[in-house]
CSV table of C-alpha atoms and ligand atoms in Angstrom, one decimal:
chain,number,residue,atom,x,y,z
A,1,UNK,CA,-77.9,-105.1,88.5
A,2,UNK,CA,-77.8,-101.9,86.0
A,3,UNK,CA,-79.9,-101.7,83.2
A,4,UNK,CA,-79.5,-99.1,80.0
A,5,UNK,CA,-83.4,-98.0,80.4
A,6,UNK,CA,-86.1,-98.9,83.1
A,7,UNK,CA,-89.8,-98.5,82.1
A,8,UNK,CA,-92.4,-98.2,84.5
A,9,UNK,CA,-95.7,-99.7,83.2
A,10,UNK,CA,-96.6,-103.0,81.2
A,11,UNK,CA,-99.3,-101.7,78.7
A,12,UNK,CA,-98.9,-101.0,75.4
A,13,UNK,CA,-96.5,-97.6,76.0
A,14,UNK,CA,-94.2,-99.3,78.2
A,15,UNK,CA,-93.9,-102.7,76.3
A,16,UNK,CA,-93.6,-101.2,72.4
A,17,UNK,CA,-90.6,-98.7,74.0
A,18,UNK,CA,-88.9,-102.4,75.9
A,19,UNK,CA,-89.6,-104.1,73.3
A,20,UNK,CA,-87.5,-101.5,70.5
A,21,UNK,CA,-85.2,-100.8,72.9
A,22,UNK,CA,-84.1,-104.7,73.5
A,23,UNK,CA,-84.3,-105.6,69.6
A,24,UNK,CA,-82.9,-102.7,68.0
A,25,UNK,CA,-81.1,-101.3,70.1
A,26,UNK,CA,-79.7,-104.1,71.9
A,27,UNK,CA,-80.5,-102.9,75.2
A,28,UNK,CA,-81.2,-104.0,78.3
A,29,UNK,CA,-84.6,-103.3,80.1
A,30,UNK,CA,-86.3,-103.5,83.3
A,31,UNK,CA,-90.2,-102.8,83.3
A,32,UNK,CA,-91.8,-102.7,86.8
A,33,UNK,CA,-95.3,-103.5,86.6
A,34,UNK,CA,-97.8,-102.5,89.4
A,35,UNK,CA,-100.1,-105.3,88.6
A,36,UNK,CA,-99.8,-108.9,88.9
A,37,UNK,CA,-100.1,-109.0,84.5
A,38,UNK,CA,-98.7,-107.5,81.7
A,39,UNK,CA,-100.6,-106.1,79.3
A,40,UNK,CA,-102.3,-103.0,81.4
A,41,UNK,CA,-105.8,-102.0,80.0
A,42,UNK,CA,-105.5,-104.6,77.1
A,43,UNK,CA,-105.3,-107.6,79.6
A,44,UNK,CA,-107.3,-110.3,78.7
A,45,UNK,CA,-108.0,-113.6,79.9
A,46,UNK,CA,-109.7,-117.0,79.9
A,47,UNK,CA,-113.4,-117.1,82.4
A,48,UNK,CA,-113.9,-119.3,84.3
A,49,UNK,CA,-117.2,-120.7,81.7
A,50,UNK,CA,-113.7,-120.7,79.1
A,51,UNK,CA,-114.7,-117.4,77.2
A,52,UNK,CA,-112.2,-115.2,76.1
A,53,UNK,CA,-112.6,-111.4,78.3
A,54,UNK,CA,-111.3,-108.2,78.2
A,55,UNK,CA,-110.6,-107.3,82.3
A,56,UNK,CA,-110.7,-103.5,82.1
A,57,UNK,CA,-113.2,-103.3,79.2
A,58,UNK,CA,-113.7,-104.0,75.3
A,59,UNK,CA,-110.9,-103.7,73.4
A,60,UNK,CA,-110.8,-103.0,69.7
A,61,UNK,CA,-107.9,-102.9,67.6
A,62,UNK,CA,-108.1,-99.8,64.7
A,63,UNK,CA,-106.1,-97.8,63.3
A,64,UNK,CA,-105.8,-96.0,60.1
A,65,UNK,CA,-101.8,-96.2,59.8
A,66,UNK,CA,-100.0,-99.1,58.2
A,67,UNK,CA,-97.1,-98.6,60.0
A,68,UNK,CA,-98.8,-99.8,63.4
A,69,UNK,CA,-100.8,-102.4,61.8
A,70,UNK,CA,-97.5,-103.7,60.6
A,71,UNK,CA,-95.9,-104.0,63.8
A,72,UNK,CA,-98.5,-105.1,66.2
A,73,UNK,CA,-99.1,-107.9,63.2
A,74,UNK,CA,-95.8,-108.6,63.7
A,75,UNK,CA,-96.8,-110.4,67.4
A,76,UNK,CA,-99.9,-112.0,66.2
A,77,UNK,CA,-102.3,-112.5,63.6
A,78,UNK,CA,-105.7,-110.7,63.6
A,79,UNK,CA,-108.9,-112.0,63.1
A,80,UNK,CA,-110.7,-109.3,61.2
A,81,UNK,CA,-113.9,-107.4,63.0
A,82,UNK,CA,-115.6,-104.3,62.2
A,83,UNK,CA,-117.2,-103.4,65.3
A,84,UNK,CA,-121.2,-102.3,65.4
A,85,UNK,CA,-122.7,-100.6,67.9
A,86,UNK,CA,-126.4,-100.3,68.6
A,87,UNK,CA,-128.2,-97.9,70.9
A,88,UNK,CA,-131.2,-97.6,72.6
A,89,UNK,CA,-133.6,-94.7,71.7
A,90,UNK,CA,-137.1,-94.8,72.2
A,91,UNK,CA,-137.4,-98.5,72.6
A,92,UNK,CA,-135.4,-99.3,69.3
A,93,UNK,CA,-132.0,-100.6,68.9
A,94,UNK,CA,-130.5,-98.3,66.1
A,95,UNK,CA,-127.0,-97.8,65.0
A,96,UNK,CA,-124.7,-95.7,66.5
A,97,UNK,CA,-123.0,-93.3,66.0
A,98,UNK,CA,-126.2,-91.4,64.5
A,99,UNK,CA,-125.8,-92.0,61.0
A,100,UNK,CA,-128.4,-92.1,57.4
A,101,UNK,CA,-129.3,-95.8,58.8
A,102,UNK,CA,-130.5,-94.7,62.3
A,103,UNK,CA,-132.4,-91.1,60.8
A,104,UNK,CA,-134.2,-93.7,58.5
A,105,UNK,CA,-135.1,-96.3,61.6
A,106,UNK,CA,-136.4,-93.2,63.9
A,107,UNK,CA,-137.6,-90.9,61.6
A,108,UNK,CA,-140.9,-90.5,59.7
A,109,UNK,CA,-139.8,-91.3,55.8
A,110,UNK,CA,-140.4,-87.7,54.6
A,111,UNK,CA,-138.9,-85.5,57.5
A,112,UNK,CA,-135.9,-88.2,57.1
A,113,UNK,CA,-135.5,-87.3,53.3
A,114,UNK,CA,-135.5,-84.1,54.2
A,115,UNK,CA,-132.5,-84.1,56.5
A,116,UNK,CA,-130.7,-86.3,54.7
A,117,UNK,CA,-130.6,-83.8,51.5
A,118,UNK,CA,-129.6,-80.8,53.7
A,119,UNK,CA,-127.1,-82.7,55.2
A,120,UNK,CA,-125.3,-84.3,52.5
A,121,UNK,CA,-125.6,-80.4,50.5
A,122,UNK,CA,-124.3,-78.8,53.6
A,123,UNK,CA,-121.7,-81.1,55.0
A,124,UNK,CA,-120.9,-83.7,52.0
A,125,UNK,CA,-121.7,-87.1,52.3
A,126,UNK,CA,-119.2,-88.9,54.4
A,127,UNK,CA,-118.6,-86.1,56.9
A,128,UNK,CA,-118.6,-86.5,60.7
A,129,UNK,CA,-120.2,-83.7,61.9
A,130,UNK,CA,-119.9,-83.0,65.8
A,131,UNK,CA,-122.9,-82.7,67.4
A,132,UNK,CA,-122.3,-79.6,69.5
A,133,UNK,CA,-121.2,-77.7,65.7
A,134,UNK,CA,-124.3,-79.1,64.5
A,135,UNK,CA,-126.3,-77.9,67.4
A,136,UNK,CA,-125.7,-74.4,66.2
A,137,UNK,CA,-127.1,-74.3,63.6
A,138,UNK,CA,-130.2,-72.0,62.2
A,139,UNK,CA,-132.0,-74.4,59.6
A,140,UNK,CA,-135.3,-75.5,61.7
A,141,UNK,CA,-134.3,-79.2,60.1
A,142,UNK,CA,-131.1,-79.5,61.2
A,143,UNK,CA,-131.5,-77.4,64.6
A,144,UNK,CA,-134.6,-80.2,65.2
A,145,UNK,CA,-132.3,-83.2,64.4
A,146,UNK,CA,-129.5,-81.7,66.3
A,147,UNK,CA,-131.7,-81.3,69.3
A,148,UNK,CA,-132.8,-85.0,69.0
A,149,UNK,CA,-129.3,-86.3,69.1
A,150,UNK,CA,-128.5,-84.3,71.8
A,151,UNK,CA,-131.2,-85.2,74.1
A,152,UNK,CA,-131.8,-88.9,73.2
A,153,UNK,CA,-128.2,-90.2,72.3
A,154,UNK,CA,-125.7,-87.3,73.9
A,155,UNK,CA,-126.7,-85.9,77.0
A,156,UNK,CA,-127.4,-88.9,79.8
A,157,UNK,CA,-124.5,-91.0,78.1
A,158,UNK,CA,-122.3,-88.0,78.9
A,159,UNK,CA,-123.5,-87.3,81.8
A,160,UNK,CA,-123.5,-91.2,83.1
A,161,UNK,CA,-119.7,-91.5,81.8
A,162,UNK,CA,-118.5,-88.3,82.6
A,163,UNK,CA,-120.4,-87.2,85.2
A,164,UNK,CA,-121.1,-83.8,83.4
A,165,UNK,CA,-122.5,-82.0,80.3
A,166,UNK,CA,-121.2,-82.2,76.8
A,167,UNK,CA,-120.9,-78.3,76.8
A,168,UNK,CA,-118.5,-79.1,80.2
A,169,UNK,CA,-115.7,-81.4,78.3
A,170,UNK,CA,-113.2,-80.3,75.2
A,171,UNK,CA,-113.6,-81.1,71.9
A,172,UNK,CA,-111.4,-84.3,71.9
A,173,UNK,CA,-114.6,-85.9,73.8
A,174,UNK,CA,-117.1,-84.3,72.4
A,175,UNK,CA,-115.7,-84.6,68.7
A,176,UNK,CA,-116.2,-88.4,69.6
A,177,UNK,CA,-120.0,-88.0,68.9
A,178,UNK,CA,-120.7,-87.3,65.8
A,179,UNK,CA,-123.6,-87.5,63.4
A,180,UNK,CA,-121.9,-89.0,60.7
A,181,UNK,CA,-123.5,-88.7,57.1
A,182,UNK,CA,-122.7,-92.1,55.6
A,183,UNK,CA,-124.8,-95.2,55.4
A,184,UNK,CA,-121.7,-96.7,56.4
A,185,UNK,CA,-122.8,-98.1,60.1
A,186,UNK,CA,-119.8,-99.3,61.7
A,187,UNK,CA,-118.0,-98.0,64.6
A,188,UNK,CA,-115.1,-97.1,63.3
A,189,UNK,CA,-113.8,-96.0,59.6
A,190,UNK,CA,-110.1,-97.2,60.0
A,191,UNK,CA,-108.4,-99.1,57.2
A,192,UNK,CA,-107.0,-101.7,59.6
A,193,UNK,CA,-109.7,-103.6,62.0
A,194,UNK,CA,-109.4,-106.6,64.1
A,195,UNK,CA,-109.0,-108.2,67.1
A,196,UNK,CA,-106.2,-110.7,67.9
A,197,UNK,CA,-106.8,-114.4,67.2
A,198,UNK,CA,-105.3,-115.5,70.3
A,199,UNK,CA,-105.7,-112.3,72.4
A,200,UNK,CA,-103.6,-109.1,73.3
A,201,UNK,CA,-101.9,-111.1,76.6
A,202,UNK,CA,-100.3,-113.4,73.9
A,203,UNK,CA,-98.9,-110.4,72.1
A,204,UNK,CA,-97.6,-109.0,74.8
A,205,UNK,CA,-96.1,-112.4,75.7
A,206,UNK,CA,-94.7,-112.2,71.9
A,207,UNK,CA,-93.1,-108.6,72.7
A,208,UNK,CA,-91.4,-109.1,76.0
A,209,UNK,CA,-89.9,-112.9,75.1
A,210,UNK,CA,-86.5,-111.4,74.8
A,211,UNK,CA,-83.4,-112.2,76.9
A,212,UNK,CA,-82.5,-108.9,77.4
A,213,UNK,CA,-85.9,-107.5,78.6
A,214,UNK,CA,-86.4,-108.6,82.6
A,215,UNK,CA,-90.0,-107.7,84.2
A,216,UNK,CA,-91.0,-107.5,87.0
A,217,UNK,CA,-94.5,-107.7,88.0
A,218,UNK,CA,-96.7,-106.9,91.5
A,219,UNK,CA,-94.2,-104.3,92.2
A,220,UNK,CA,-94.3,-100.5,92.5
A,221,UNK,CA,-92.4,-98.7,90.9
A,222,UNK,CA,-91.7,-95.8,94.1
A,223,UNK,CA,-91.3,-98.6,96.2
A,224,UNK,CA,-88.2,-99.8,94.6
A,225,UNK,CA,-86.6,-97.2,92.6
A,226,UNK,CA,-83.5,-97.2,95.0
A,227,UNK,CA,-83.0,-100.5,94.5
A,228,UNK,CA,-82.1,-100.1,90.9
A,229,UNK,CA,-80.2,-98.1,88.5
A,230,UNK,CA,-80.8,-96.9,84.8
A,231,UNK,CA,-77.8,-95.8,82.6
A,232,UNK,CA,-79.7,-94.1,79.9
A,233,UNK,CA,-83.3,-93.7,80.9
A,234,UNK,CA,-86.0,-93.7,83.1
A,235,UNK,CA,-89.7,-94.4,81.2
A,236,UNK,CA,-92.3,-93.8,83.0
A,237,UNK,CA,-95.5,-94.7,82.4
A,238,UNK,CA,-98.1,-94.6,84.7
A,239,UNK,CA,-100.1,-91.2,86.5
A,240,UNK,CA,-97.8,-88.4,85.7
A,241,UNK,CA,-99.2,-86.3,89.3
A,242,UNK,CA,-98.0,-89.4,91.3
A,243,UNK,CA,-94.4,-89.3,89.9
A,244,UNK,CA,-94.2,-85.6,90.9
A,245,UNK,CA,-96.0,-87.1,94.3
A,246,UNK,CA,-99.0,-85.0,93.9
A,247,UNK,CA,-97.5,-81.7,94.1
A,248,UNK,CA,-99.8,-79.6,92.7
A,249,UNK,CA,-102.7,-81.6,93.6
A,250,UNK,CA,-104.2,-85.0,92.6
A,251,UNK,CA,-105.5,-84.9,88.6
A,252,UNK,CA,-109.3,-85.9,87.9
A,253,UNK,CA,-109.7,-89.5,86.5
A,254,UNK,CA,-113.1,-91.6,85.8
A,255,UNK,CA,-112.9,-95.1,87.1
A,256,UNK,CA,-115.4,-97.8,85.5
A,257,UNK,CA,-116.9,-100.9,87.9
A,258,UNK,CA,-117.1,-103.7,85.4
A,259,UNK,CA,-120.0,-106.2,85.7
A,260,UNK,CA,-119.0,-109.7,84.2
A,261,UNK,CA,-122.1,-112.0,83.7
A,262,UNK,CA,-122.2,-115.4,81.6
A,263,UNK,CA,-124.9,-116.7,80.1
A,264,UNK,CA,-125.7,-120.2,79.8
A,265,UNK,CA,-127.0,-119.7,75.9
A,266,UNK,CA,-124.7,-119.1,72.7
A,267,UNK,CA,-125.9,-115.2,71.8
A,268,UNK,CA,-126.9,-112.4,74.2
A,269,UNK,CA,-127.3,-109.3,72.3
A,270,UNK,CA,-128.0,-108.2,68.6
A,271,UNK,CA,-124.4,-106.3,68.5
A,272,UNK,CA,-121.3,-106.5,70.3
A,273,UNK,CA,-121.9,-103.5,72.1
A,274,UNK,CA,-125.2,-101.8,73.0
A,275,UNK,CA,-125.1,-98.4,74.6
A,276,UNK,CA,-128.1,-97.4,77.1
A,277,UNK,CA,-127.8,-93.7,76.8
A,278,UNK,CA,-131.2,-92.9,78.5
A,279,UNK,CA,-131.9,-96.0,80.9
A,280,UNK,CA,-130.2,-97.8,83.6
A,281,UNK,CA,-126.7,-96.9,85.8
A,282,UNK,CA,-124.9,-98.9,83.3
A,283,UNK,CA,-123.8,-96.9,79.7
A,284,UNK,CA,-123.0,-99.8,77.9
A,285,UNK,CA,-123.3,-103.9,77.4
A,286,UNK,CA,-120.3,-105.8,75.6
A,287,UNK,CA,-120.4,-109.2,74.6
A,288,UNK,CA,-117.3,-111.0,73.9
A,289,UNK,CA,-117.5,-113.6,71.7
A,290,UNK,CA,-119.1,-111.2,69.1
A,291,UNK,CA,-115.8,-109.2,68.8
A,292,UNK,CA,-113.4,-112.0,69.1
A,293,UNK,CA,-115.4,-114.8,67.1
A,294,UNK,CA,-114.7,-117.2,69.6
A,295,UNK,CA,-117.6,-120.2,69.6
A,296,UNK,CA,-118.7,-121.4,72.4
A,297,UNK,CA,-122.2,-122.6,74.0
A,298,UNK,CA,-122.1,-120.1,76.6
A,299,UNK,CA,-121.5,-116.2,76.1
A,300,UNK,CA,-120.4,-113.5,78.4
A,301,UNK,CA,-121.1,-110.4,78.6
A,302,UNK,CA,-119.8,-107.1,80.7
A,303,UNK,CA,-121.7,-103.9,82.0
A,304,UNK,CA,-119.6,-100.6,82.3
A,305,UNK,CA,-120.5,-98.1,85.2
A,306,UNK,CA,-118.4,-95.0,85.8
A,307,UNK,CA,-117.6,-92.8,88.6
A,308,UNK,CA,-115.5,-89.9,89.5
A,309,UNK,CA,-111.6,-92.2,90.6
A,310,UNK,CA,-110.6,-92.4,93.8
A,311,UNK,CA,-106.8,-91.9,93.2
A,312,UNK,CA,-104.6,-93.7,95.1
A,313,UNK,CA,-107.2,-96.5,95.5
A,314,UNK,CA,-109.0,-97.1,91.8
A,315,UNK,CA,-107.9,-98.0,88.7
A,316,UNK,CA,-107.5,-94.7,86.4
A,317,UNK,CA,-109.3,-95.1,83.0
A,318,UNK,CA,-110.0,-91.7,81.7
A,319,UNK,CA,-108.7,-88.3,82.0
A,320,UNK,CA,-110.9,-86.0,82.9
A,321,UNK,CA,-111.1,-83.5,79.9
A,322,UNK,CA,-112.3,-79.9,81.2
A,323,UNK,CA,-110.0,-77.1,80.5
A,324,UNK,CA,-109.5,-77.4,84.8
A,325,UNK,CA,-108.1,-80.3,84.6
A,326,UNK,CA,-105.7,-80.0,81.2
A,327,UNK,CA,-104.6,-76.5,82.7
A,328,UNK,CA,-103.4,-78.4,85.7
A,329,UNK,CA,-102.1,-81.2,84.2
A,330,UNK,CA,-99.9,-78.4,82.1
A,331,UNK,CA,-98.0,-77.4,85.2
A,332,UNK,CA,-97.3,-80.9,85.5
A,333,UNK,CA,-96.4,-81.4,81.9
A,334,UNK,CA,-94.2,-78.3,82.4
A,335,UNK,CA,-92.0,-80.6,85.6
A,336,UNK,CA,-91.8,-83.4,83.2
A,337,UNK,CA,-90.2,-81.4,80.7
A,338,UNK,CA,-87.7,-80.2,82.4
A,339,UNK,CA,-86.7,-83.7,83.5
A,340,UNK,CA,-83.8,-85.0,81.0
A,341,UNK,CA,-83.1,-88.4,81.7
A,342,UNK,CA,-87.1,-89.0,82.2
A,343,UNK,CA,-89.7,-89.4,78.7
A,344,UNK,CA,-93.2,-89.7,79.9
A,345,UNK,CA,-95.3,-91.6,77.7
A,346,UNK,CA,-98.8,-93.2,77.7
A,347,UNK,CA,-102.4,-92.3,78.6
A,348,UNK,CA,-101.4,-91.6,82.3
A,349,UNK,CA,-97.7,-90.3,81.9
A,350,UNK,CA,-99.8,-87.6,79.2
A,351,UNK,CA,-102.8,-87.0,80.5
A,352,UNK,CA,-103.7,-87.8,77.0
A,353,UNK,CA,-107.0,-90.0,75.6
A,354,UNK,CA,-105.3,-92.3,73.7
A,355,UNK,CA,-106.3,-95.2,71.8
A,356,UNK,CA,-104.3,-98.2,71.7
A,357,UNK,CA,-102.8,-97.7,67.9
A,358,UNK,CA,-102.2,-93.9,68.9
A,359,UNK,CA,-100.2,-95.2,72.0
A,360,UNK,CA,-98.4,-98.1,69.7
A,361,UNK,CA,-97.5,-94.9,67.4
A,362,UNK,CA,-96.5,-92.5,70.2
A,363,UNK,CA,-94.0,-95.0,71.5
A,364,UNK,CA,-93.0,-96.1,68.1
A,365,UNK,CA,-91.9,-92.0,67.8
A,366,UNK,CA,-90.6,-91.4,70.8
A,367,UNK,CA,-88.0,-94.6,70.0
A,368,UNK,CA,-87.2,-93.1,67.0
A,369,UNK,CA,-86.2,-89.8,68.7
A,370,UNK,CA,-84.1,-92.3,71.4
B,1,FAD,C1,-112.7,-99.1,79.2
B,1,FAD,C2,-111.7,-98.8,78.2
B,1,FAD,C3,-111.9,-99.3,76.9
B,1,FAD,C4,-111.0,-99.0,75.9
B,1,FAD,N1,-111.3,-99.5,74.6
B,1,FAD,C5,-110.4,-99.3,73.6
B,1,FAD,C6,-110.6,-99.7,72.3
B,1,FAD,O1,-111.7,-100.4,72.0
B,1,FAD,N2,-109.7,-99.5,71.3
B,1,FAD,C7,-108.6,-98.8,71.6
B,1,FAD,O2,-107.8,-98.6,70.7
B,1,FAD,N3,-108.3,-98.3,72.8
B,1,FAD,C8,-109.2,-98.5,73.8
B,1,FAD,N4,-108.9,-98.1,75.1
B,1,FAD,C9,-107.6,-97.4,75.4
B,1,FAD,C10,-106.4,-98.3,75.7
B,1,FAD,O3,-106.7,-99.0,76.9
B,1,FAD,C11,-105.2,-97.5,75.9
B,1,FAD,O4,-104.8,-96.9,74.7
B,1,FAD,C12,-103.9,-98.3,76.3
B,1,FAD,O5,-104.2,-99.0,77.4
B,1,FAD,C13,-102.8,-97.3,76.6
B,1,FAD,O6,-101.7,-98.0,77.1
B,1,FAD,P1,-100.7,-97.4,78.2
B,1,FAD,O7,-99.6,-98.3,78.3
B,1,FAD,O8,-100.5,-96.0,77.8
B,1,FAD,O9,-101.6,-97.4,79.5
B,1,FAD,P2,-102.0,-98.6,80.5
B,1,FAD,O10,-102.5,-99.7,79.7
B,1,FAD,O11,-102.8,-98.0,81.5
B,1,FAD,O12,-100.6,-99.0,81.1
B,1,FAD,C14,-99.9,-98.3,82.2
B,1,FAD,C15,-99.4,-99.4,83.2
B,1,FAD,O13,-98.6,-98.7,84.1
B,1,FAD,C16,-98.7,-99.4,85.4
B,1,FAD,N5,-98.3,-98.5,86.5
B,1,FAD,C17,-98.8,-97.3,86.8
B,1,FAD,N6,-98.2,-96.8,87.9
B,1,FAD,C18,-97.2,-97.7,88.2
B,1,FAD,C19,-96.2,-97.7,89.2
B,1,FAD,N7,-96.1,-96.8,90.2
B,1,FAD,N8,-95.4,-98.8,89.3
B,1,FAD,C20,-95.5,-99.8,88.4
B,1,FAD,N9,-96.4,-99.8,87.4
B,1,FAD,C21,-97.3,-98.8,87.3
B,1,FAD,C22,-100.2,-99.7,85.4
B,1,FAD,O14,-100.5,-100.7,86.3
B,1,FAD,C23,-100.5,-100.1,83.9
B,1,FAD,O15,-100.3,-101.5,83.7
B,1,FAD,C24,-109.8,-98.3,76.2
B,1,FAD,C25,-109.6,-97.8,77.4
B,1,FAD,C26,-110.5,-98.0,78.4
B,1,FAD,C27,-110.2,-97.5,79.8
């Protein structure tokens, strides 16, 4: 059977692209799935205590653009969460990112003052400042807070999710840690917030259900590409190094082993996700039900530890953001580029750290450019 366009890859790249392609443009789509679900890394499920999980890790829905809110709305309604995070310095849970909130719970009350002022009169209240900028800094105030951050919040999180130092990774990572001068102690500052009532499998569910959109799940894609022909285009997906079959060597990924645990009581935690930067293997511990505000007797909870990826073998979570590993995925980008009937799109297919909204909007683009 021919199809206009075959996509490789159910996450949210792959099914945003079928799902355009099959109302607006009336085409017809094959997406070959490697796993035995839709939905990639937004996957989630029912456990086996009835809770609501995220497989491959929390998922939170934000994004500042209206556009994407729109759309993903579109496949199911959101129940509104601004997500908190707390950390684990010196005993206390404090919020996190470091913000006015956290300087007042660790700090003695006048050295606190103190910061705050020179912070808000050098960087404006509301600013995120990264903590590596920060940490070059000459003000014995600042240069002490910067210092603080770095060792009790940056440095052992970094190096127990990337395996490296903060001085080691790009700005795109780094930038991710900010002190952020605001009394404003939520996670994230986008407009749009939530997570879906039913869950993102649903929505998926929602996108595919068309007649002209066939999937095929539990199958890889080099395994069968003979098989079956495309008229228009090929969209690929998933590691961009394994399409060109590793020819200028295998990219760097992390890979996280999740640790599911349920709990036979109705809370665990004081926030829906606690970080450990300085203690234990484990960076983080997510609880469900706190970001989906599902009720239930029991709760459950999951630990993340990360490792270098075994490619080939693990899943592939994170590119590995050194200027090694971007200068080699460029000769790569430079193969794919040169490929016309091919778009590579997604957090594999670009080497790129995307966030679910930012994938939503980079298929959403290249559509519009179909
Ligand atoms: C631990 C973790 C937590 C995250 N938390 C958040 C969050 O809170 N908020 C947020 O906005 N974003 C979050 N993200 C990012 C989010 O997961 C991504 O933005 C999103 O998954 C990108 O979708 P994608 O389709 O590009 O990639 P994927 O979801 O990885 O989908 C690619 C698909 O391609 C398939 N595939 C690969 N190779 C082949 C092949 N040869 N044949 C067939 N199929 C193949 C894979 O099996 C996979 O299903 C998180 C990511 C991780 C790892």
């Amino acid at each position: 059977m021919d199809f206009d366009y075959i996509i490789v890859g159910a996450g949210f790249s792959g099914v945003v692209m079928a799902e355009r392609l099959a109302t607006e443009k009336k085409a017809k789509v094959l997406i070959i799935e490697k796993k035995r679900h839709f939905g990639g890394n937004c996957y989630d499920c029912y456990d086996k205590a009835g809770i609501l999980i995220h497989q491959y890790g929390p998922h939170i829905f934000h994004t500042s653009s209206k556009d994407v809110w729109e759309y993903i709305t579109r496949f199911g309604e959101m129940h509104i969460y601004h997500h908190r995070v707390l950390g684990v310095i010196e005993g206390k849970k404090v919020p996190i990112p470091f913000n006015l909130n956290t300087l007042e719970e660790l700090f003695p009350k006048a050295l606190g003052e103190r910061i705050e002022e020179k912070l808000v009169t050098k960087y404006g209240m509301g600013q995120k400042v990264p903590i590596l900028k920060l940490r070059a800094e000459n003000d014995p105030d600042l240069k002490f807070l910067a210092e603080y951050v770095y060792e009790k919040i940056f440095a052992f999180y970094t190096e127990k999710q990337w395996g490296l130092k903060p001085e080691e990774l790009t700005p795109e990572v780094t930038g991710r840690v900010p002190v952020y001068i605001s009394w404003d102690d939520r996670y994230f500052q986008d407009r749009y917030q939530g997570m879906p009532v039913e869950g993102y499998t649903k929505m998926f569910e929602r996108m595919l259900d068309h007649p002209n959109i066939k999937l095929l799940l539990n199958t890889d894609y080099f395994e069968v590409k003979d098989e079956f022909k495309y008229k228009k285009k090929l969209i690929y997906t998933g590691p961009v190094d394994a399409f060109f079959d590793y020819r200028f060597g295998k990219l760097m990924y992390r890979t996280i082993d999740f640790v599911f645990e349920n709990y036979p009581k109705e809370n665990y935690q004081e926030a829906a996700t606690v970080n450990y930067p300085n203690d234990y293997g484990f960076t983080r511990i997510s609880e469900f039900k706190l970001m989906t505000g599902q009720l239930s007797p029991t709760t459950t909870t999951v630990k993340e530890f990360s490792r270098e990826a075994v490619v080939g073998t693990d899943e592939l979570y994170y590119p590995m953001f050194t200027d090694e590993w971007i200068a080699k995925y460029r000769e790569y980008e430079k193969e794919a580029a040169a490929l016309n009937d091919t778009i590579f799109l997604g957090r594999l297919a670009q080497y790129r750290y995307y966030n679910m909204d930012q994938a939503i909007l980079a298929s959403l683009a290249a559509f519009q450019k179909l």
